[in-house]
Amino acid sequence: MIAKRYHLNKFQIISHAENTIDDIVKQCRQMDESLFFYKSEQWSVAENLEHLSLSLHKSWLGLFAPKFFLKWKYGKPDHASRSYEELLQDYYQKLDAGYEQDKRYIPNVKEEKGAKEKLIFRFEHICTKFLDQIRYYWEDDSMDEYQVPHPVLGLITIRELLYFNLFHNTHHYKTIRNRKNEAIEFSTAD
């Protein structure tokens, strides 16, 4: 008997995404501005948050497009949706083979009065639009019937796009926590 690949359903995807997004926002709100904008060789927390906003906005555009347009523009998927683990494995293989960051996703953040609140508000707003699009426009069976382009993975199904965003948000949430700890250590080293 062949084992059936397990896929997260729409409600599991939304729940996981909401939890991660809530944690990101909570971390950012609790951080004072010096930690939020602290920059070392890596992106600051502010830049990580803006990067997530840029990538989620692009994903939202794919989810927002009319389904007939997606079929016309990108055709039917030529593969079944990969599981979360398979997608990540393919993503890491592509990165290992060499991938240069797409300039559209590189954050440009200025530390100015009110910038922290604006960045958090922008992230929350984009997340709400993204999650509402999944919640009200996509059903489990249709997620595997449409595809959109991804800068690293090529054409991926809507389900795979959602999996990627779960991974991507979680990855940057961990980075945000690490940057916060790094900034605290640096500020107390004096």
mmCIF file of C-alpha atoms in Angstrom:
data_model
loop_
_atom_site.group_PDB
_atom_site.id
_atom_site.type_symbol
_atom_site.label_atom_id
_atom_site.label_comp_id
_atom_site.label_asym_id
_atom_site.label_seq_id
_atom_site.Cartn_x
_atom_site.Cartn_y
_atom_site.Cartn_z
ATOM 1 C CA MET A 1 0.000 0.000 0.000
ATOM 2 C CA ILE A 2 1.373 3.413 -0.969
ATOM 3 C CA ALA A 3 1.349 6.003 1.802
ATOM 4 C CA LYS A 4 -0.650 9.084 0.905
ATOM 5 C CA ARG A 5 1.228 12.347 1.251
ATOM 6 C CA TYR A 6 -0.177 14.432 4.033
ATOM 7 C CA HIS A 7 -1.140 18.013 3.281
ATOM 8 C CA LEU A 8 -2.089 20.715 5.723
ATOM 9 C CA ASN A 9 -5.612 21.924 5.096
ATOM 10 C CA LYS A 10 -6.601 25.557 4.738
ATOM 11 C CA PHE A 11 -7.547 25.930 8.396
ATOM 12 C CA GLN A 12 -4.277 24.417 9.622
ATOM 13 C CA ILE A 13 -2.354 26.758 7.322
ATOM 14 C CA ILE A 14 -4.291 29.805 8.549
ATOM 15 C CA SER A 15 -3.904 28.798 12.207
ATOM 16 C CA HIS A 16 -0.148 28.270 11.891
ATOM 17 C CA ALA A 17 0.262 31.546 9.986
ATOM 18 C CA GLU A 18 -1.814 33.512 12.517
ATOM 19 C CA ASN A 19 0.221 32.181 15.436
ATOM 20 C CA THR A 20 3.536 33.044 13.805
ATOM 21 C CA ILE A 21 2.328 36.483 12.705
ATOM 22 C CA ASP A 22 1.018 37.226 16.220
ATOM 23 C CA ASP A 23 4.388 36.212 17.686
ATOM 24 C CA ILE A 24 6.282 38.413 15.224
ATOM 25 C CA VAL A 25 4.093 41.431 15.979
ATOM 26 C CA LYS A 26 4.335 40.844 19.734
ATOM 27 C CA GLN A 27 8.151 40.638 19.586
ATOM 28 C CA CYS A 28 8.367 43.806 17.499
ATOM 29 C CA ARG A 29 5.960 45.813 19.650
ATOM 30 C CA GLN A 30 7.806 44.890 22.864
ATOM 31 C CA MET A 31 11.183 45.887 21.439
ATOM 32 C CA ASP A 32 12.493 49.377 22.005
ATOM 33 C CA GLU A 33 13.518 51.268 18.884
ATOM 34 C CA SER A 34 17.262 50.872 19.403
ATOM 35 C CA LEU A 35 16.861 47.067 19.353
ATOM 36 C CA PHE A 36 14.332 47.185 16.507
ATOM 37 C CA PHE A 37 16.711 49.113 14.225
ATOM 38 C CA TYR A 38 19.983 47.600 15.497
ATOM 39 C CA LYS A 39 22.081 46.560 12.493
ATOM 40 C CA SER A 40 25.083 44.285 12.379
ATOM 41 C CA GLU A 41 26.285 42.375 9.303
ATOM 42 C CA GLN A 42 22.765 40.951 9.047
ATOM 43 C CA TRP A 43 19.431 42.672 8.501
ATOM 44 C CA SER A 44 17.947 44.468 11.497
ATOM 45 C CA VAL A 45 14.599 43.402 12.983
ATOM 46 C CA ALA A 46 13.044 46.307 11.076
ATOM 47 C CA GLU A 47 14.538 45.061 7.809
ATOM 48 C CA ASN A 48 13.402 41.485 8.461
ATOM 49 C CA LEU A 49 9.874 42.766 9.097
ATOM 50 C CA GLU A 50 9.882 44.853 5.911
ATOM 51 C CA HIS A 51 11.238 41.886 3.925
ATOM 52 C CA LEU A 52 8.309 39.797 5.170
ATOM 53 C CA SER A 53 5.896 42.579 4.166
ATOM 54 C CA LEU A 54 7.393 42.712 0.668
ATOM 55 C CA SER A 55 7.226 38.955 0.144
ATOM 56 C CA LEU A 56 3.747 38.539 1.662
ATOM 57 C CA HIS A 57 2.436 41.364 -0.505
ATOM 58 C CA LYS A 58 3.749 39.618 -3.619
ATOM 59 C CA SER A 59 2.159 36.337 -2.447
ATOM 60 C CA TRP A 60 -1.121 38.140 -1.762
ATOM 61 C CA LEU A 61 -1.119 39.448 -5.344
ATOM 62 C CA GLY A 62 -0.902 35.844 -6.562
ATOM 63 C CA LEU A 63 -3.763 34.792 -4.304
ATOM 64 C CA PHE A 64 -5.808 37.858 -5.265
ATOM 65 C CA ALA A 65 -5.578 37.321 -9.027
ATOM 66 C CA PRO A 66 -8.752 35.903 -10.574
ATOM 67 C CA LYS A 67 -8.516 32.146 -10.979
ATOM 68 C CA PHE A 68 -9.280 32.293 -14.710
ATOM 69 C CA PHE A 69 -6.313 34.668 -15.094
ATOM 70 C CA LEU A 70 -3.983 32.291 -13.214
ATOM 71 C CA LYS A 71 -5.037 29.416 -15.512
ATOM 72 C CA TRP A 72 -4.606 31.577 -18.609
ATOM 73 C CA LYS A 73 -1.267 33.094 -17.573
ATOM 74 C CA TYR A 74 0.434 30.099 -15.907
ATOM 75 C CA GLY A 75 -1.530 27.052 -17.067
ATOM 76 C CA LYS A 76 -2.361 23.964 -15.035
ATOM 77 C CA PRO A 77 0.277 22.624 -12.649
ATOM 78 C CA ASP A 78 2.325 19.815 -14.174
ATOM 79 C CA HIS A 79 2.987 18.287 -10.765
ATOM 80 C CA ALA A 80 1.035 17.412 -7.643
ATOM 81 C CA SER A 81 1.562 19.764 -4.719
ATOM 82 C CA ARG A 82 4.645 18.792 -2.777
ATOM 83 C CA SER A 83 4.399 18.257 0.944
ATOM 84 C CA TYR A 84 5.795 20.953 3.238
ATOM 85 C CA GLU A 85 8.973 18.908 3.782
ATOM 86 C CA GLU A 86 9.445 18.193 0.060
ATOM 87 C CA LEU A 87 8.998 21.850 -0.796
ATOM 88 C CA LEU A 88 11.624 22.908 1.756
ATOM 89 C CA GLN A 89 14.028 20.258 0.517
ATOM 90 C CA ASP A 90 13.655 21.530 -3.065
ATOM 91 C CA TYR A 91 13.987 25.146 -1.879
ATOM 92 C CA TYR A 92 17.249 24.458 -0.031
ATOM 93 C CA GLN A 93 18.616 22.547 -3.036
ATOM 94 C CA LYS A 94 17.911 25.552 -5.268
ATOM 95 C CA LEU A 95 19.573 27.895 -2.765
ATOM 96 C CA ASP A 96 22.609 25.602 -2.506
ATOM 97 C CA ALA A 97 22.886 25.580 -6.303
ATOM 98 C CA GLY A 98 23.253 29.356 -6.190
ATOM 99 C CA TYR A 99 20.583 31.989 -5.949
ATOM 100 C CA GLU A 100 21.065 35.733 -5.822
ATOM 101 C CA GLN A 101 18.502 37.657 -3.766
ATOM 102 C CA ASP A 102 15.857 39.311 -5.943
ATOM 103 C CA LYS A 103 16.204 43.077 -5.436
ATOM 104 C CA ARG A 104 12.422 43.463 -5.125
ATOM 105 C CA TYR A 105 12.580 41.699 -1.755
ATOM 106 C CA ILE A 106 15.513 43.613 -0.287
ATOM 107 C CA PRO A 107 14.159 45.945 2.402
ATOM 108 C CA ASN A 108 14.867 49.669 2.401
ATOM 109 C CA VAL A 109 14.188 50.912 5.920
ATOM 110 C CA LYS A 110 14.888 54.367 7.314
ATOM 111 C CA GLU A 111 15.097 54.930 11.039
ATOM 112 C CA GLU A 112 12.923 57.987 11.541
ATOM 113 C CA LYS A 113 10.184 59.147 13.885
ATOM 114 C CA GLY A 114 7.219 56.773 13.793
ATOM 115 C CA ALA A 115 8.973 54.299 11.467
ATOM 116 C CA LYS A 116 8.667 51.349 13.849
ATOM 117 C CA GLU A 117 4.895 51.775 14.193
ATOM 118 C CA LYS A 118 4.498 52.233 10.420
ATOM 119 C CA LEU A 119 6.478 49.063 9.664
ATOM 120 C CA ILE A 120 4.465 47.015 12.165
ATOM 121 C CA PHE A 121 1.168 48.440 10.886
ATOM 122 C CA ARG A 122 2.169 47.703 7.266
ATOM 123 C CA PHE A 123 3.085 44.124 8.168
ATOM 124 C CA GLU A 124 -0.204 43.577 10.044
ATOM 125 C CA HIS A 125 -2.232 45.084 7.192
ATOM 126 C CA ILE A 126 -0.581 42.904 4.546
ATOM 127 C CA CYS A 127 -0.958 39.809 6.746
ATOM 128 C CA THR A 128 -4.670 40.498 7.214
ATOM 129 C CA LYS A 129 -5.179 40.826 3.442
ATOM 130 C CA PHE A 130 -3.117 37.683 2.819
ATOM 131 C CA LEU A 131 -4.985 35.568 5.385
ATOM 132 C CA ASP A 132 -8.402 36.900 4.351
ATOM 133 C CA GLN A 133 -7.660 35.964 0.746
ATOM 134 C CA ILE A 134 -6.934 32.381 1.825
ATOM 135 C CA ARG A 135 -9.902 32.309 4.173
ATOM 136 C CA TYR A 136 -12.530 33.625 1.745
ATOM 137 C CA TYR A 137 -11.256 32.843 -1.751
ATOM 138 C CA TRP A 138 -9.432 29.521 -1.680
ATOM 139 C CA GLU A 139 -10.671 26.028 -0.881
ATOM 140 C CA ASP A 140 -8.508 22.988 -0.219
ATOM 141 C CA ASP A 141 -9.238 21.317 -3.550
ATOM 142 C CA SER A 142 -8.588 24.463 -5.626
ATOM 143 C CA MET A 143 -5.170 25.100 -4.016
ATOM 144 C CA ASP A 144 -3.699 22.260 -6.063
ATOM 145 C CA GLU A 145 -5.280 23.309 -9.384
ATOM 146 C CA TYR A 146 -3.610 26.698 -9.816
ATOM 147 C CA GLN A 147 -0.018 27.863 -9.876
ATOM 148 C CA VAL A 148 1.988 31.060 -9.573
ATOM 149 C CA PRO A 149 5.656 31.907 -10.131
ATOM 150 C CA HIS A 150 8.126 31.858 -7.241
ATOM 151 C CA PRO A 151 11.538 33.567 -7.612
ATOM 152 C CA VAL A 152 13.464 30.480 -6.458
ATOM 153 C CA LEU A 153 11.177 27.502 -7.068
ATOM 154 C CA GLY A 154 9.647 28.480 -10.404
ATOM 155 C CA LEU A 155 5.961 27.674 -10.894
ATOM 156 C CA ILE A 156 4.423 26.368 -7.679
ATOM 157 C CA THR A 157 0.867 25.503 -6.709
ATOM 158 C CA ILE A 158 -1.107 27.771 -4.418
ATOM 159 C CA ARG A 159 -0.752 25.179 -1.631
ATOM 160 C CA GLU A 160 3.017 25.238 -2.111
ATOM 161 C CA LEU A 161 2.961 29.049 -2.017
ATOM 162 C CA LEU A 162 1.178 28.891 1.330
ATOM 163 C CA TYR A 163 3.646 26.308 2.626
ATOM 164 C CA PHE A 164 6.524 28.504 1.550
ATOM 165 C CA ASN A 165 5.048 31.483 3.405
ATOM 166 C CA LEU A 166 4.622 29.388 6.564
ATOM 167 C CA PHE A 167 8.286 28.453 6.389
ATOM 168 C CA HIS A 168 9.435 31.949 5.420
ATOM 169 C CA ASN A 169 7.540 33.671 8.259
ATOM 170 C CA THR A 170 8.834 31.146 10.798
ATOM 171 C CA HIS A 171 12.398 31.484 9.503
ATOM 172 C CA HIS A 172 12.320 35.281 9.857
ATOM 173 C CA TYR A 173 10.590 35.094 13.230
ATOM 174 C CA LYS A 174 13.552 33.059 14.491
ATOM 175 C CA THR A 175 15.910 35.591 12.912
ATOM 176 C CA ILE A 176 14.037 38.462 14.597
ATOM 177 C CA ARG A 177 14.440 36.774 17.992
ATOM 178 C CA ASN A 178 18.146 36.213 17.308
ATOM 179 C CA ARG A 179 18.684 39.845 16.229
ATOM 180 C CA LYS A 180 16.941 41.055 19.372
ATOM 181 C CA ASN A 181 19.207 38.908 21.564
ATOM 182 C CA GLU A 182 22.270 39.992 19.595
ATOM 183 C CA ALA A 183 21.330 43.666 20.033
ATOM 184 C CA ILE A 184 20.795 43.196 23.785
ATOM 185 C CA GLU A 185 24.181 41.491 24.152
ATOM 186 C CA PHE A 186 25.895 44.254 22.160
ATOM 187 C CA SER A 187 24.238 47.027 24.195
ATOM 188 C CA THR A 188 25.265 45.456 27.523
ATOM 189 C CA ALA A 189 28.848 44.761 26.427
ATOM 190 C CA ASP A 190 29.938 48.344 27.218
#
